[in-house]
Short mmCIF file of C-alpha atoms and ligand atoms in Angstrom, two decimals:
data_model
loop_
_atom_site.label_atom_id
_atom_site.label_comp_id
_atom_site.label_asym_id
_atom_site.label_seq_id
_atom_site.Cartn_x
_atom_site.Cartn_y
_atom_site.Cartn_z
CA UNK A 347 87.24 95.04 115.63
CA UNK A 348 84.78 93.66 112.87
CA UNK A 349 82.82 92.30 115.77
CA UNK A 350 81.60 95.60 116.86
CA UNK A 351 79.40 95.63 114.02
CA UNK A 352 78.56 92.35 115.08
CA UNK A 353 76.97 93.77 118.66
CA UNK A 354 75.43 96.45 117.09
CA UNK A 355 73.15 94.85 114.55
CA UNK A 356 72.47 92.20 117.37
CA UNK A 357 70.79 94.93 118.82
CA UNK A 358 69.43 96.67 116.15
CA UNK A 359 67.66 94.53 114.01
CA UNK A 360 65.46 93.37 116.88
CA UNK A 361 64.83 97.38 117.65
CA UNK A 362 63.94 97.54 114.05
CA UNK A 363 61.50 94.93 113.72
CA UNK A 364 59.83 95.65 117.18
CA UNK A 365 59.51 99.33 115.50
CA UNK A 366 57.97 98.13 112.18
CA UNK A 367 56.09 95.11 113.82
CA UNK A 368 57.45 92.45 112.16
CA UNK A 369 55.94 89.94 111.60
CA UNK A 370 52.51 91.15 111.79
CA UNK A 371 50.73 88.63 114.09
CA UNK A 372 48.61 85.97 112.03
CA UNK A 373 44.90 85.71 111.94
CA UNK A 374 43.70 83.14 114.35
CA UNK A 375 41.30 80.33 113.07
CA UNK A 376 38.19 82.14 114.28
CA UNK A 377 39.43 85.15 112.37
CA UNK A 378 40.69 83.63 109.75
CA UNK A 379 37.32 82.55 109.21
CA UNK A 380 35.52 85.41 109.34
CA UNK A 381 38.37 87.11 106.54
CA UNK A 382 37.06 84.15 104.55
CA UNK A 383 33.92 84.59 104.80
CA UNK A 384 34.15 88.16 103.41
CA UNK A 385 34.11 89.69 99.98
CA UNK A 386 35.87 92.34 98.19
CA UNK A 387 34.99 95.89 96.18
CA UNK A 388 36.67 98.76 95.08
CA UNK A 389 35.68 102.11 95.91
CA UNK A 390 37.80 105.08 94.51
CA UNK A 391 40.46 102.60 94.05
CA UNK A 392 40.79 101.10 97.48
CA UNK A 393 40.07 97.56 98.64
CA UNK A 394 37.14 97.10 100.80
CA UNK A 395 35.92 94.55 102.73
CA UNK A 396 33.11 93.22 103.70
CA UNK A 397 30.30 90.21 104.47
CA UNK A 398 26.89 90.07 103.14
CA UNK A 399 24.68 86.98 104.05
CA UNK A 400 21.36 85.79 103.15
CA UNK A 401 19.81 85.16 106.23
CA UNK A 402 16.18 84.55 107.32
CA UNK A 403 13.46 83.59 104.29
CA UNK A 404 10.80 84.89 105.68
CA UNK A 405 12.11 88.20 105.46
CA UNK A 406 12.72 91.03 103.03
CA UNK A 407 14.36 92.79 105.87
CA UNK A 408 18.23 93.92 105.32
CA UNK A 409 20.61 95.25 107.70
CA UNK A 410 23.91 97.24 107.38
CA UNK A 411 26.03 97.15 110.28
CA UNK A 412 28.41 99.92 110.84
CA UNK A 413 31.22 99.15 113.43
CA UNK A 414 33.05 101.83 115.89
CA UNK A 415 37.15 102.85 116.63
CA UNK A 416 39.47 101.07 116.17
CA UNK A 417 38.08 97.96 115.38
CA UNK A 418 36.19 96.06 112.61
CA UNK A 419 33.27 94.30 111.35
CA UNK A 420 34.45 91.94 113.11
CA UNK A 421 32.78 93.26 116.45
CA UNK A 422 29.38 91.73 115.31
CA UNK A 423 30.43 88.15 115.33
CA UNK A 424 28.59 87.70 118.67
CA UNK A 425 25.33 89.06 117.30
CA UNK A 426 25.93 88.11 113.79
CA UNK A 427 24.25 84.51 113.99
CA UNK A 428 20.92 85.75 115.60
CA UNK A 429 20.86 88.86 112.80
CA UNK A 430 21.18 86.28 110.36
CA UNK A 431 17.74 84.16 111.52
CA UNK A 432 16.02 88.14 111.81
CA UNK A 433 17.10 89.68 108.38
CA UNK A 434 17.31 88.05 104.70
CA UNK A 435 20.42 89.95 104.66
CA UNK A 436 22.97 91.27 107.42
CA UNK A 437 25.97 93.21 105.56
CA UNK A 438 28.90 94.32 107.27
CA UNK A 439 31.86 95.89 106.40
CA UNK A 440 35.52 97.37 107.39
CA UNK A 441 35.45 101.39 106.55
CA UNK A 442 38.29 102.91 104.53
CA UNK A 443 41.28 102.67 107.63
CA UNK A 444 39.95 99.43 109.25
CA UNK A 445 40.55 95.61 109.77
CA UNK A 446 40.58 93.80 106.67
CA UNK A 447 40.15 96.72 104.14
CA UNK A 448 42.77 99.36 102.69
CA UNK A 449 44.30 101.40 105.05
CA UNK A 450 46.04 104.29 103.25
CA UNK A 451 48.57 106.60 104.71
CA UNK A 452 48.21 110.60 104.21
CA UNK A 453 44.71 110.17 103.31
CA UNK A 454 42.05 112.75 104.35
CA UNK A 455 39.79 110.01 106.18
CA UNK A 456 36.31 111.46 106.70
CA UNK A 457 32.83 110.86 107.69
CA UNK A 458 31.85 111.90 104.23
CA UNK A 459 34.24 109.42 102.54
CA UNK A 460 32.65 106.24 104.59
CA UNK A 461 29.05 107.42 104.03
CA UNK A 462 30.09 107.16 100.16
CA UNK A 463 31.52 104.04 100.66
CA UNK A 464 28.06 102.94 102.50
CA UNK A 465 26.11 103.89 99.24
CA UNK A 466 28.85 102.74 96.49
CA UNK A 467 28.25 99.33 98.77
CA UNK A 468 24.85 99.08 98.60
CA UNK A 469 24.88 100.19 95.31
CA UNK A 470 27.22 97.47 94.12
CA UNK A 471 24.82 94.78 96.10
CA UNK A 472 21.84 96.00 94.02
CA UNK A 473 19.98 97.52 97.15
CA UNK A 474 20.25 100.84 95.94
CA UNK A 475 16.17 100.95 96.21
CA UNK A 476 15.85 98.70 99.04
CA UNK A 477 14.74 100.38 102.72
CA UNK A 478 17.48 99.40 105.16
CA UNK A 479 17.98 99.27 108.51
CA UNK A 480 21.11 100.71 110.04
CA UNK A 481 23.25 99.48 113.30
CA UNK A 482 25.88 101.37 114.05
CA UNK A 483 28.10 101.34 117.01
CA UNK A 484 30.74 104.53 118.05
CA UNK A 485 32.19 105.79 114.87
CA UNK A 486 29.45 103.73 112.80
CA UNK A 487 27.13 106.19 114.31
CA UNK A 488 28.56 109.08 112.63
CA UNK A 489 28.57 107.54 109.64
CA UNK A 490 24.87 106.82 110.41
CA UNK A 491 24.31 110.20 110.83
CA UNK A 492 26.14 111.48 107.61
CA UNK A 493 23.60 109.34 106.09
CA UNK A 494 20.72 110.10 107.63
CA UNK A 495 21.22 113.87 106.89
CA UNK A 496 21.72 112.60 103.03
CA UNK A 497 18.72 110.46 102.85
CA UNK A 498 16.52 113.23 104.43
CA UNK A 499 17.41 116.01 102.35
CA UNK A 500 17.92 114.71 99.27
CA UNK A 501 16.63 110.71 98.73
CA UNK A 502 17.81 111.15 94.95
CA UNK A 503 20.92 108.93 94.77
CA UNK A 504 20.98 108.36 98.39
CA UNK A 505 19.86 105.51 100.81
CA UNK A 506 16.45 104.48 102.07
CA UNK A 507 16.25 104.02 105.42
CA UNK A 508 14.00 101.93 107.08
CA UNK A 509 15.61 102.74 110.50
CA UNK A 510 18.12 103.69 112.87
CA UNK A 511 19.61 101.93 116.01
CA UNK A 512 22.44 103.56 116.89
CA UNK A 513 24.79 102.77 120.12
CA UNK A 514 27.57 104.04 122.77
CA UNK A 515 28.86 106.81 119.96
CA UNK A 516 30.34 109.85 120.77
CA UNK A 517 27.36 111.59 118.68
CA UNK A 518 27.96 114.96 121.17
CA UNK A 519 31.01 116.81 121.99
CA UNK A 520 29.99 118.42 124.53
CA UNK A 521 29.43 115.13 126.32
CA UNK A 522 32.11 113.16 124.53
CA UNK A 523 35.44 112.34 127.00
CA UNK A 524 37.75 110.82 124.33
CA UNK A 525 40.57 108.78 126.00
CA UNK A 526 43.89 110.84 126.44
CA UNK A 527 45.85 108.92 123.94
CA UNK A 528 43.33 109.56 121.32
CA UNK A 529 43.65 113.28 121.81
CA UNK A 530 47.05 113.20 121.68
CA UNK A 531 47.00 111.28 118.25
CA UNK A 532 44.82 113.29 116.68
CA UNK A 533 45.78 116.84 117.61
CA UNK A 534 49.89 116.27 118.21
CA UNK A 535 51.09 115.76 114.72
CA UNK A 536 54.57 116.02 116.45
CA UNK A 537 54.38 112.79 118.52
CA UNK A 538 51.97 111.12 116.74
CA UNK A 539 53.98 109.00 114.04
CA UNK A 540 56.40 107.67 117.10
CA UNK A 541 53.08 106.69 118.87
CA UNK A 542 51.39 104.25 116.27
CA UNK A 543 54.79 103.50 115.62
CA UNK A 544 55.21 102.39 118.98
CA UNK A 545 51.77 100.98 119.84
CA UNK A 546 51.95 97.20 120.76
CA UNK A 547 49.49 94.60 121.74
CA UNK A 548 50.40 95.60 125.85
CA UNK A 549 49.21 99.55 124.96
CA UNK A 550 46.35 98.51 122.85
CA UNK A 551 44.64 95.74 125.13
CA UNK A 552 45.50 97.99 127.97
CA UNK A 553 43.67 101.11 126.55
CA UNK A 554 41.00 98.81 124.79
CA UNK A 555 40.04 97.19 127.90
CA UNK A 556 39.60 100.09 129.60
CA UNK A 557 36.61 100.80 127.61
CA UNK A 558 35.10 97.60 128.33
CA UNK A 559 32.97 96.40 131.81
CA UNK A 560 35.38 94.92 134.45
CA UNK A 561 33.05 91.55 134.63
CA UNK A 562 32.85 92.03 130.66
CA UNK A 563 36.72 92.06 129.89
CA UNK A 564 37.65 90.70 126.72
CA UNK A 565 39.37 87.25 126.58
CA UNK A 566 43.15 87.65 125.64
CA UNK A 567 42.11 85.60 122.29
CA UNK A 568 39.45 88.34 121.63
CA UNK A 569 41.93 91.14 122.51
CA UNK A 570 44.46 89.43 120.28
CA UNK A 571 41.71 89.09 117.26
CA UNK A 572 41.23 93.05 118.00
CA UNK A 573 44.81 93.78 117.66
CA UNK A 574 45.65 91.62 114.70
CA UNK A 575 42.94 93.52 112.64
CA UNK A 576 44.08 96.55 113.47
CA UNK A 577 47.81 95.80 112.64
CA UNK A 578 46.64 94.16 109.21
CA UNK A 579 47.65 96.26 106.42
CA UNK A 580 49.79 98.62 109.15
CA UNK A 581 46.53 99.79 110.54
CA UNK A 582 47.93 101.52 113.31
CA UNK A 583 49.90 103.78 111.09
CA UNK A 584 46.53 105.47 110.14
CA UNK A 585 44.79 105.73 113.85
CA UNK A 586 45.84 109.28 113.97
CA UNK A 587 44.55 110.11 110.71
CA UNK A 588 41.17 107.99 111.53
CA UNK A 589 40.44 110.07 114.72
CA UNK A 590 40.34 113.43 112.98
CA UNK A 591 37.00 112.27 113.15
CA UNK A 592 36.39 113.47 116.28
CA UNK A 593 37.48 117.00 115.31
CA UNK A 594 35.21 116.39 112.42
CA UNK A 595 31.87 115.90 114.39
CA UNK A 596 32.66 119.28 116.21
CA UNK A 597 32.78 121.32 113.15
CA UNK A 598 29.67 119.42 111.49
CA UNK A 599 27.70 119.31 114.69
CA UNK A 600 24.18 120.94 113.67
CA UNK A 601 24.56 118.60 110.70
CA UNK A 602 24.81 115.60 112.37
CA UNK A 603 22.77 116.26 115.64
CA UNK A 604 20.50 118.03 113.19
CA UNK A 605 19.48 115.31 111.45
CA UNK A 606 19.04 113.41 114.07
CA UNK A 607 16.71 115.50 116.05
CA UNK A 608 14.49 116.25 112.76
CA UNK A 609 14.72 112.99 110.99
CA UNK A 610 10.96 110.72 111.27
CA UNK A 611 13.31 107.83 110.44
CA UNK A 612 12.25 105.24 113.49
CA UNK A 613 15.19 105.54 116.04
CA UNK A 614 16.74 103.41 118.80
CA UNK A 615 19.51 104.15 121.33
CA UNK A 616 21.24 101.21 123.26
CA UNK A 617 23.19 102.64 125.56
CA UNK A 618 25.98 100.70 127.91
CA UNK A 619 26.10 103.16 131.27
CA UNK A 620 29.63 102.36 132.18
CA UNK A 621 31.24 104.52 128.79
CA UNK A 622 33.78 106.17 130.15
CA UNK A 623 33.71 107.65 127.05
CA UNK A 624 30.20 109.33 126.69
CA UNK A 625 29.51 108.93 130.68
CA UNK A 626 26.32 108.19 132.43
CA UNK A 627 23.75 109.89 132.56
CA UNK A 628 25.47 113.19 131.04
CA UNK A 629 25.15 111.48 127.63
CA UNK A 630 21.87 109.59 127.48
CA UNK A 631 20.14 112.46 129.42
CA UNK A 632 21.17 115.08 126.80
CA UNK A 633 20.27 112.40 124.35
CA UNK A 634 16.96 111.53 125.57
CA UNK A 635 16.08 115.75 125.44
CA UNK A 636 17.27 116.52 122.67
CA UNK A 637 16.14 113.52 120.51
CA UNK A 638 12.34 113.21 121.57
CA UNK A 639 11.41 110.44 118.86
CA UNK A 640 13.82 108.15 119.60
CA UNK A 641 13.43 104.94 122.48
CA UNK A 642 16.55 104.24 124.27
CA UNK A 643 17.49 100.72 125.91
CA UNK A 644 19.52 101.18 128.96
CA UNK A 645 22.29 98.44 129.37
CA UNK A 646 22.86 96.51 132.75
CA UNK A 647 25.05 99.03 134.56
CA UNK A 648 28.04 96.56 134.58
CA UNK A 649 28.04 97.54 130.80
CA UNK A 650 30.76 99.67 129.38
CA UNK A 651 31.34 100.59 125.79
CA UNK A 652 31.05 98.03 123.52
CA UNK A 653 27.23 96.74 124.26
CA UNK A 654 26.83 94.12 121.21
CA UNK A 655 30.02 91.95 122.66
CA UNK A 656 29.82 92.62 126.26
CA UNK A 657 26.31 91.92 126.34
CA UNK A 658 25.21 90.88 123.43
CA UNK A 659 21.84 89.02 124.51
CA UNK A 660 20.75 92.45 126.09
CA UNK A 661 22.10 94.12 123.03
CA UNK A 662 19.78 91.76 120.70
CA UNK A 663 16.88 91.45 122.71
CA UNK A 664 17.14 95.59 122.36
CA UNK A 665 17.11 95.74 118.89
CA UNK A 666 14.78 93.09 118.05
CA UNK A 667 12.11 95.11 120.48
CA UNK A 668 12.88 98.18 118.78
CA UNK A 669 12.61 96.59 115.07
CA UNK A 670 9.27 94.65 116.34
CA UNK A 671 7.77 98.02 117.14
CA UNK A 672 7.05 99.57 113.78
C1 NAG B 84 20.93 114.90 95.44
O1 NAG B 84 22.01 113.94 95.52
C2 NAG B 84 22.56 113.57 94.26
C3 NAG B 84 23.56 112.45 94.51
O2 NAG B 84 24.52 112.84 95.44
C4 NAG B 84 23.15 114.79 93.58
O3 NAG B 84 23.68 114.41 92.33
C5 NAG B 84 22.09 115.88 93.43
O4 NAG B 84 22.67 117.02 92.91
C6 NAG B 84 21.43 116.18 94.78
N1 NAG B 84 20.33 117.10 94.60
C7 NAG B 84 20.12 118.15 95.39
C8 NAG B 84 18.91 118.97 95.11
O5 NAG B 84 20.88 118.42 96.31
#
């Protein structure tokens, strides 16, 4: 009867390993060479990645690119060559939770927390006193804000900032549709740890592409690159614990939106109209009365949620207008 056994761990080792993902998939070359490419720091005892490039000679100019849910810094690569010939310095990097940097488990993520990290960043760079211009994409722009507010009241140990693009972020509640599955992570603390348990590469390119144009679909490398830098470090363990940002930005609204609509910080809005996510024209037509200062680019309506790599001439030609103009 010793074969019984036999059956049984046939059967369950595989089960296991599919439910703890191992192996985690491996970087591909072209990420690979981005992880490469990056540097480390350590805020408040984490590991944090990130790029920073000297770019352009001309220029003084720097830019900090802040990336969106559930990826990485890794979501600039398509603009990241033209930023370079723009700025003398493009810096990126992974927030606490995210692609290539520490992702701990029963941490308190928070806006707050990655704003920090944004300053103890620029602070370890030496740009501390330097005006910089922020890009920020989804949950990047919530960062933004954090540090907009922070820079406006109180410059005194906080960032300079030169300007703000911000783009497809889920800046207002009441116009913000978050997918079903992120509601369920971040409110059912029941199910939650057998979902990112149970999230594979079928859910996440499934739900990822959703968000995306259907003439701007991701290639199944790109979704692959997506997935592997979410499952470094056992990313998805944390997703539920990363969206409490959305509960977050309702309870800090008038902070946020606040600073946005009283800031004299130049702003820009690009905006992809197919969001399903902040829909057209609910969002950009709250956005465009509530925030009179800013300009706002309007995407190709084949456009979804992730402008800079479904359209990422648009999204450049965008920026560079709004950066040219002041
Ligand atoms: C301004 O910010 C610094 C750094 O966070 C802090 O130490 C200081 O107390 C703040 N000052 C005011 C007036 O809020």
């Amino acid at each position: 009867m010793r074969e019984w056994w036999l059956y049984v761990a046939l059967i369950c080792i595989p089960l296991l390993a599919v439910y703890l993902h191992i192996p985690p998939p491996q970087l591909s070359p072209a990420l690979q060479k981005w992880y490469n490419l990056g540097e480390r720091f350590t805020f408040r005892k984490h590991n944090i990645f990130y790029t920073d490039s000297s770019g352009a000679l001309g220029s003084s100019d720097v830019v900090v690119l802040l990336h969106g849910f559930p990826t990485s810094s890794y979501d600039w690569i398509k603009v990241w060559r033209s930023l370079n010939q723009r700025f003398n310095r493009v810096i990126a990097l992974d927030f606490l939770g995210f692609g290539f940097s520490d992702k701990p488990r029963g941490h308190e993520y928070s806006v707050f927390e990655q704003a920090s990290l944004v300053e103890a960043l620029l602070a370890h760079l030496g740009l501390k006193e330097q005006r910089v211009n922020l890009l920020a994409h989804d949950y990047g722009d919530t960062v933004a804000l954090e540090l907009l507010y922070r820079s406006d009241q109180n410059r005194t140990g906080h960032l300079t900032i030169n300007s703000l693009c911000l783009s497809n972020g889920g800046i207002f509640p009441e116009t913000h549709y978050p997918r079903l599955v992120q509601t369920v992570l971040k409110d059912c603390s029941i199910l939650s740890p057998l979902l990112t348990r149970l999230a594979n590469y079928m859910v996440f390119s499934r739900g990822v592409g959703a968000v995306f144009g259907p003439h701007t679909q991701p290639t199944d490398a790109e979704f692959w690159d997506m997935w592997t830098g979410l499952r470094f470090n056992d990313g998805n363990l944390v997703l539920d614990s990363v969206l409490q940002i959305i509960n977050q930005r309702a309870k800090h609204r008038d902070r946020w939106v606040g600073a946005l609509t009283s800031t004299f910080v130049p702003l820009h809005m690009i905006y992809g109209p197919l969001d399903p996510i902040n829909p057209h024209p609910l969002f950009i037509r709250l956005y465009q009365h509530l925030v009179h200062r800013s300009t706002v680019t309007v995407l190709d309506e084949h456009i979804s949620h992730y402008p800079q790599l479904e359209d990422p001439t648009g999204f450049l030609n965008a920026y560079y207008r709004f950066i040219n103009s002041f």
